Every structure is written in C-alpha cells, then in structure tokens.
PDB file of C-alpha atoms in Angstrom:
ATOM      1  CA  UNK T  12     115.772 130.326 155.847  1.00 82.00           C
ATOM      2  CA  UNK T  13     116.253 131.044 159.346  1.00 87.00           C
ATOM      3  CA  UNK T  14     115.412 133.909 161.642  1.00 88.00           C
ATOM      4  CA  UNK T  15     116.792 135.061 165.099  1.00 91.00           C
ATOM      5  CA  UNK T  16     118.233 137.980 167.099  1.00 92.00           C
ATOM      6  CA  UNK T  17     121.675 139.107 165.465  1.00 93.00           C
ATOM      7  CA  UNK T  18     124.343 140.128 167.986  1.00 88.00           C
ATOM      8  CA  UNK T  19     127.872 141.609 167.146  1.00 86.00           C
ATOM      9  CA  UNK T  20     128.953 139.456 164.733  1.00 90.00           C
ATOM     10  CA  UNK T  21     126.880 140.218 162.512  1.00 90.00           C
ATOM     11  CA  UNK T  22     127.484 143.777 162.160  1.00 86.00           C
ATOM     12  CA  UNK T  23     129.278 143.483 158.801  1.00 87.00           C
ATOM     13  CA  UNK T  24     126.067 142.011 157.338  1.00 90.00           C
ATOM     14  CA  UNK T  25     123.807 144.270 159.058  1.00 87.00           C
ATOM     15  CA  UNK T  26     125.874 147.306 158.000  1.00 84.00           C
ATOM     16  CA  UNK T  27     126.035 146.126 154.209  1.00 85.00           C
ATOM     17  CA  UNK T  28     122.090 145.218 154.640  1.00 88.00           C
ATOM     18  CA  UNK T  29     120.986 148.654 155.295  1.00 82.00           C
ATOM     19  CA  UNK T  30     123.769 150.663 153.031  1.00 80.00           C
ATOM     20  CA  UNK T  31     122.087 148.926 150.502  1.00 76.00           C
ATOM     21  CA  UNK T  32     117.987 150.890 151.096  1.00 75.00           C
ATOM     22  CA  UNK T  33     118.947 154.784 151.014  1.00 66.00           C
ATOM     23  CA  UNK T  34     115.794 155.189 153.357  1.00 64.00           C
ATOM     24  CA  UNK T  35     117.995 153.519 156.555  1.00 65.00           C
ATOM     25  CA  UNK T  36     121.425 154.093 155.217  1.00 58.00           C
ATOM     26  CA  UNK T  37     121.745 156.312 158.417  1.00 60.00           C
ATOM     27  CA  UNK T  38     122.054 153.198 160.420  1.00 60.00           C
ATOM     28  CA  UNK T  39     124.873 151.496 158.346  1.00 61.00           C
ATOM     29  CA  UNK T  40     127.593 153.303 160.386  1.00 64.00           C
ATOM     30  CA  UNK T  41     125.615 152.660 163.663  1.00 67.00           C
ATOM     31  CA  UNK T  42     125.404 149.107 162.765  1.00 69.00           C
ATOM     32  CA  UNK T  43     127.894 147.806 166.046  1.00 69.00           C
ATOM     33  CA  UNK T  44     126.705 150.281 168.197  1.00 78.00           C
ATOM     34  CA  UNK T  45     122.652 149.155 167.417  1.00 79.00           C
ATOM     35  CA  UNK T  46     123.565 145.705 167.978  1.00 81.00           C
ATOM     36  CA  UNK T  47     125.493 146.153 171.413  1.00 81.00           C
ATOM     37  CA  UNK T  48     123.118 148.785 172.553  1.00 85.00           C
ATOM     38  CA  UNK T  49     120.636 147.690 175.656  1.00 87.00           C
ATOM     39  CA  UNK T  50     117.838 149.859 174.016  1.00 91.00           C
ATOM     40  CA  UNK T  51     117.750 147.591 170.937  1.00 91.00           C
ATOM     41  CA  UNK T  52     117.011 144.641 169.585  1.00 92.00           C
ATOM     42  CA  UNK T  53     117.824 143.573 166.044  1.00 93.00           C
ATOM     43  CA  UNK T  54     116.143 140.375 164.174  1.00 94.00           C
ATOM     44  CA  UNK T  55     117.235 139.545 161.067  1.00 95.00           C
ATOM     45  CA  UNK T  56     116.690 136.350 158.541  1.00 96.00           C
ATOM     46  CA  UNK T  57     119.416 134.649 156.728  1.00 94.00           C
ATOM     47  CA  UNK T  58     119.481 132.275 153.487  1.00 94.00           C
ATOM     48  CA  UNK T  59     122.289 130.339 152.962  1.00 91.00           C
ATOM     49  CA  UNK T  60     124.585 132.735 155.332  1.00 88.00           C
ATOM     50  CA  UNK T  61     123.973 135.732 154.153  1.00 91.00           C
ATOM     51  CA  UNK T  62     121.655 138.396 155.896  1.00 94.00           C
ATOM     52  CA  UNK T  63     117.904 139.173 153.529  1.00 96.00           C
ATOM     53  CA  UNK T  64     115.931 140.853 156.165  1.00 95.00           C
ATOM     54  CA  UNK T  65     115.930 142.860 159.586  1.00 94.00           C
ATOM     55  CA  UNK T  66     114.539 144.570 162.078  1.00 94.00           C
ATOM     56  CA  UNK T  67     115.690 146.885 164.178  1.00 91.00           C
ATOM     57  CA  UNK T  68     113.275 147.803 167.643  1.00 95.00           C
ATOM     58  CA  UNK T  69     114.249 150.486 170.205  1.00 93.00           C
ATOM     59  CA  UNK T  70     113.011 149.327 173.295  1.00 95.00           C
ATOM     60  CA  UNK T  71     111.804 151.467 176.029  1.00 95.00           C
ATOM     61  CA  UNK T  72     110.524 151.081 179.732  1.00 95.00           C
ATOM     62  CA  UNK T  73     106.761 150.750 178.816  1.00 96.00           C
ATOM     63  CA  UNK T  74     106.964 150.191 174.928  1.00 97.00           C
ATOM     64  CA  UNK T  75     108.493 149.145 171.959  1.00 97.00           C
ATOM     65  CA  UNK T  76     109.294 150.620 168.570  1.00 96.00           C
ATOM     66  CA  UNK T  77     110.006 149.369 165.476  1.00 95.00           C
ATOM     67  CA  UNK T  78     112.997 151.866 164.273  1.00 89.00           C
ATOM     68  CA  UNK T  79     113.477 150.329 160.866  1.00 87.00           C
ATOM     69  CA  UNK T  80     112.309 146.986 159.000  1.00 91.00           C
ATOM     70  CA  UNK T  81     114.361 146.444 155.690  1.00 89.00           C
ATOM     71  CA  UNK T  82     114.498 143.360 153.393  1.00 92.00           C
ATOM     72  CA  UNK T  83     116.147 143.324 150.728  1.00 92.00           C
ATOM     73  CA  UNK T  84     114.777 143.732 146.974  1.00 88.00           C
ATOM     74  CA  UNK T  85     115.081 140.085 145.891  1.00 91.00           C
ATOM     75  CA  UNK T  86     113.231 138.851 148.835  1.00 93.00           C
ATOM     76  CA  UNK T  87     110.363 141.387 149.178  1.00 90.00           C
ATOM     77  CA  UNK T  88     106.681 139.613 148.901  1.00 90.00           C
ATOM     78  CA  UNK T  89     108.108 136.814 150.347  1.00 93.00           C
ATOM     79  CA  UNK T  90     106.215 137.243 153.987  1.00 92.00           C
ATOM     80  CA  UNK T  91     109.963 138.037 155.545  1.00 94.00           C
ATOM     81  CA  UNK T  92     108.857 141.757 157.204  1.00 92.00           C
ATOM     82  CA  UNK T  93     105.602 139.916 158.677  1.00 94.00           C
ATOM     83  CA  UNK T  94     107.744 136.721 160.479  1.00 95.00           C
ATOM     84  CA  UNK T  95     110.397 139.731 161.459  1.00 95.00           C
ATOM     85  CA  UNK T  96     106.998 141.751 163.187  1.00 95.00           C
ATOM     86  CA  UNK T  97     105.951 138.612 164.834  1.00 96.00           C
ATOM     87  CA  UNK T  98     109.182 137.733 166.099  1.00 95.00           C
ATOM     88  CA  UNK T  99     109.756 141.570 167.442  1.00 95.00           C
ATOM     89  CA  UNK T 100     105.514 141.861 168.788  1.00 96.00           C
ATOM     90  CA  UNK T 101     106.281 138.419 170.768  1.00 95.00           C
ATOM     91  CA  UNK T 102     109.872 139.565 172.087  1.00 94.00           C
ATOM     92  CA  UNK T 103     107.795 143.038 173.375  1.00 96.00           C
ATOM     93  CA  UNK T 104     104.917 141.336 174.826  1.00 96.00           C
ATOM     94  CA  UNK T 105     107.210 138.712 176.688  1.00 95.00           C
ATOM     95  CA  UNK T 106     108.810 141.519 178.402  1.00 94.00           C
ATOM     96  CA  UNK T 107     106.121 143.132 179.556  1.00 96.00           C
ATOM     97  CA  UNK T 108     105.645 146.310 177.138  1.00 97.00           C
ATOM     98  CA  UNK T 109     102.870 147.915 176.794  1.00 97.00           C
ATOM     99  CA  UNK T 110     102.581 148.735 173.124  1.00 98.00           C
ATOM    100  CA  UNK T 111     104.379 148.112 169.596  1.00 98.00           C
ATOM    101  CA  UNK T 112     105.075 151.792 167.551  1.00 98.00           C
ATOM    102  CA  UNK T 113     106.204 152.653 164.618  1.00 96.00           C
ATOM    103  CA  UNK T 114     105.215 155.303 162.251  1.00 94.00           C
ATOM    104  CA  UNK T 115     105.709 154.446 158.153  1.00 94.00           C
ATOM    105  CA  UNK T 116     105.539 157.191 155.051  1.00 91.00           C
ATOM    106  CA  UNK T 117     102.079 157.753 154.484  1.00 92.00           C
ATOM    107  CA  UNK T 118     102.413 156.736 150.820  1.00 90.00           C
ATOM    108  CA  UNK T 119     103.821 153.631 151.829  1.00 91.00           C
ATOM    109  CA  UNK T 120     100.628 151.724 150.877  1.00 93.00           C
ATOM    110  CA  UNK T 121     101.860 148.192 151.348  1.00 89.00           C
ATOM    111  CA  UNK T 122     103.134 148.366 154.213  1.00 91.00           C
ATOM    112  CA  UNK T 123     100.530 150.341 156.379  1.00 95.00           C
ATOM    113  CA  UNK T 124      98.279 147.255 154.639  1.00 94.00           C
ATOM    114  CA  UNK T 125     100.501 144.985 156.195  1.00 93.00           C
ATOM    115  CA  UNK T 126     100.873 146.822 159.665  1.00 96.00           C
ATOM    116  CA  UNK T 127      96.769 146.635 159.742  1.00 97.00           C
ATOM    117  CA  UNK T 128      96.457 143.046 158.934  1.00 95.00           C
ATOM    118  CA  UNK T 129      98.501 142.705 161.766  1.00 95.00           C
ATOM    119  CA  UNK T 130      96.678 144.558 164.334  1.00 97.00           C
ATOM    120  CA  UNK T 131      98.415 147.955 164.197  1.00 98.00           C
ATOM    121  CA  UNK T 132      96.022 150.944 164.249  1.00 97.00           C
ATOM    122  CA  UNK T 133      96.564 154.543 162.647  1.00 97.00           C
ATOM    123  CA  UNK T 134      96.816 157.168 165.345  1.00 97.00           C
ATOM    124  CA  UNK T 135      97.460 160.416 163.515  1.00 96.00           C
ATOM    125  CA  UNK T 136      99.701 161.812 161.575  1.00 96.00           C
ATOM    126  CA  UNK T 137     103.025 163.857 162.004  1.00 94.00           C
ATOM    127  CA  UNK T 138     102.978 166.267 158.762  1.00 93.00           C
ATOM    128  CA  UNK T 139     106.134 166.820 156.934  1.00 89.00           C
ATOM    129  CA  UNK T 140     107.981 164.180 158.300  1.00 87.00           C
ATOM    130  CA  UNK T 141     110.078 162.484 155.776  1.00 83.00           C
ATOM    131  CA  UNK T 142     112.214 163.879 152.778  1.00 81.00           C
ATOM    132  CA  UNK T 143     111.036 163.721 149.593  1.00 78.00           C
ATOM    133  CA  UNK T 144     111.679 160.562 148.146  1.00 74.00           C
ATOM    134  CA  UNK T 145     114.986 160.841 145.529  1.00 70.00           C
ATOM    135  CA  UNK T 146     115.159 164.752 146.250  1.00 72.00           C
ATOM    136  CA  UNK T 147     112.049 165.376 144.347  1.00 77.00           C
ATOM    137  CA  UNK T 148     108.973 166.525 145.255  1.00 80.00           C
ATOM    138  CA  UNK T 149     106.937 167.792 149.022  1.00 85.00           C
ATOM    139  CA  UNK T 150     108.297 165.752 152.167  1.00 89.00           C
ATOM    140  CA  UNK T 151     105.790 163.164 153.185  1.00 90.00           C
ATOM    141  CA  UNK T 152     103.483 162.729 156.308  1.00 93.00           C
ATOM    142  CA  UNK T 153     104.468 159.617 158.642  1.00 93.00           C
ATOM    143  CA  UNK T 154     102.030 157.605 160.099  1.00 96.00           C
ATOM    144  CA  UNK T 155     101.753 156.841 163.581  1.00 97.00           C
ATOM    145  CA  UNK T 156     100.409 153.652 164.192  1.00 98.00           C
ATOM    146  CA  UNK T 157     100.566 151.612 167.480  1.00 98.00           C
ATOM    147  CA  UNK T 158      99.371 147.774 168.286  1.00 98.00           C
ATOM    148  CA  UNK T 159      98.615 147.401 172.519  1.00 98.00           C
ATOM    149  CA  UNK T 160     100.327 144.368 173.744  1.00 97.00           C
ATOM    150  CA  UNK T 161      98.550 144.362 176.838  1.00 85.00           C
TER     151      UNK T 161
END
C-alpha cells in the first residue's frame, strides 16, 4: 500500500472514490477541478492500483482544512485516515500554516476519538449543521476542532 499526493490523473479514481460515501458525493463531479485547484491538496492511498483512501485539504494563507477524509468500507480500521492526517498535518506545517481544521458530525464518535488522539482539540460547536443522516431524523451539530501547527 502506498500513499502520496494524487494529481490529475487520478481524477477517475478520485471521482468513483467519493461517489461511492453519499456524505462527499458532492465532490465526485468536482473531482478534476479539486485536484488542479491551487487551494487544495488531495492525498490518497492505493492497493494494488486502485484508489482505498483520501483526503482532500483546502489550504488557506494562514491555515489548513481538512474538507473531506473518505476510505472506503473494506479498508476502514485499517489506520488509513490516521497515515492520510499525518501526511496532510506534515504537508501544513512544512508550509508554514498556522493551524489544521476540520469540523466532523458530532455523532461521529470514532472519528472525533481519532482526531483527539491526534492532537486536535474541540472548539465549539456549529448547531444544525449537517442533514440528517438517510433523510431521517434532526440535522446534526458539527464539531469544530482545530490542532496549532505552530
């Protein structure tokens, strides 16, 4: 398994990557246009050819955000988001940001767990945020949660 910053050519995968998890399906038909953009970098792991994991960071003057981190269901609990966070942290800090963001569903247990373990901090909460998940149910709070890179 190998890791690294995708560029145009793999748009196809990308695309089919994130058309797969209805919670980033948005950025399927933005796939080129994310991976040629100068305010974004995309990381993504590969086994055997074929494209398991990415991330997707929007990258600003002072700081960094983590837009969208997706691996796909056979490779989950495998470690893959935490080498992808590394990779994108150490990418920010090298050029000089300030601070990772990202914010996460609030009931997204797991992976606010993981965000801590990694340094990340809670700093509020935007109510209302997200759609219900599957069109059922009250839309969800997203957690803000920043790691200083400083």
């Amino acid at each position: 398994m190998t890791c690294q910053r995708l560029t145009d050519e793999d748009r196809d995968a990308l695309a089919a990557l994130l058309a797969d998890e209805p919670l980033v399906a948005n950025y399927a038909n933005h796939a080129t246009e994310v991976l040629l953009s100068n305010d974004h970098q995309v990381w993504g792991c590969m086994d055997n050819g074929a494209l398991v994991a990415a991330v997707i960071v929007a990258v600003g003057p002072f700081d960094a955000e983590i837009d969208s981190l997706i691996v796909a269901r056979a490779y989950r609990r495998r470690g893959l988001g935490q080498v992808l966070i590394e990779q994108a942290v150490a990418q920010a800090r090298a050029s000089g940001k300030e601070r990772m963001l990202l914010e996460v569903r609030e009931g997204n247990v797991a992976a606010i767990a993981l965000y801590q373990r990694m340094g990340f901090s809670v700093d509020g909460l935007r109510a209302n945020y997200y759609p219900a998940l599957n069109g059922q149910g009250a839309r969800e709070a997203a957690c803000l949660m920043s790691l200083a890179l400083g």
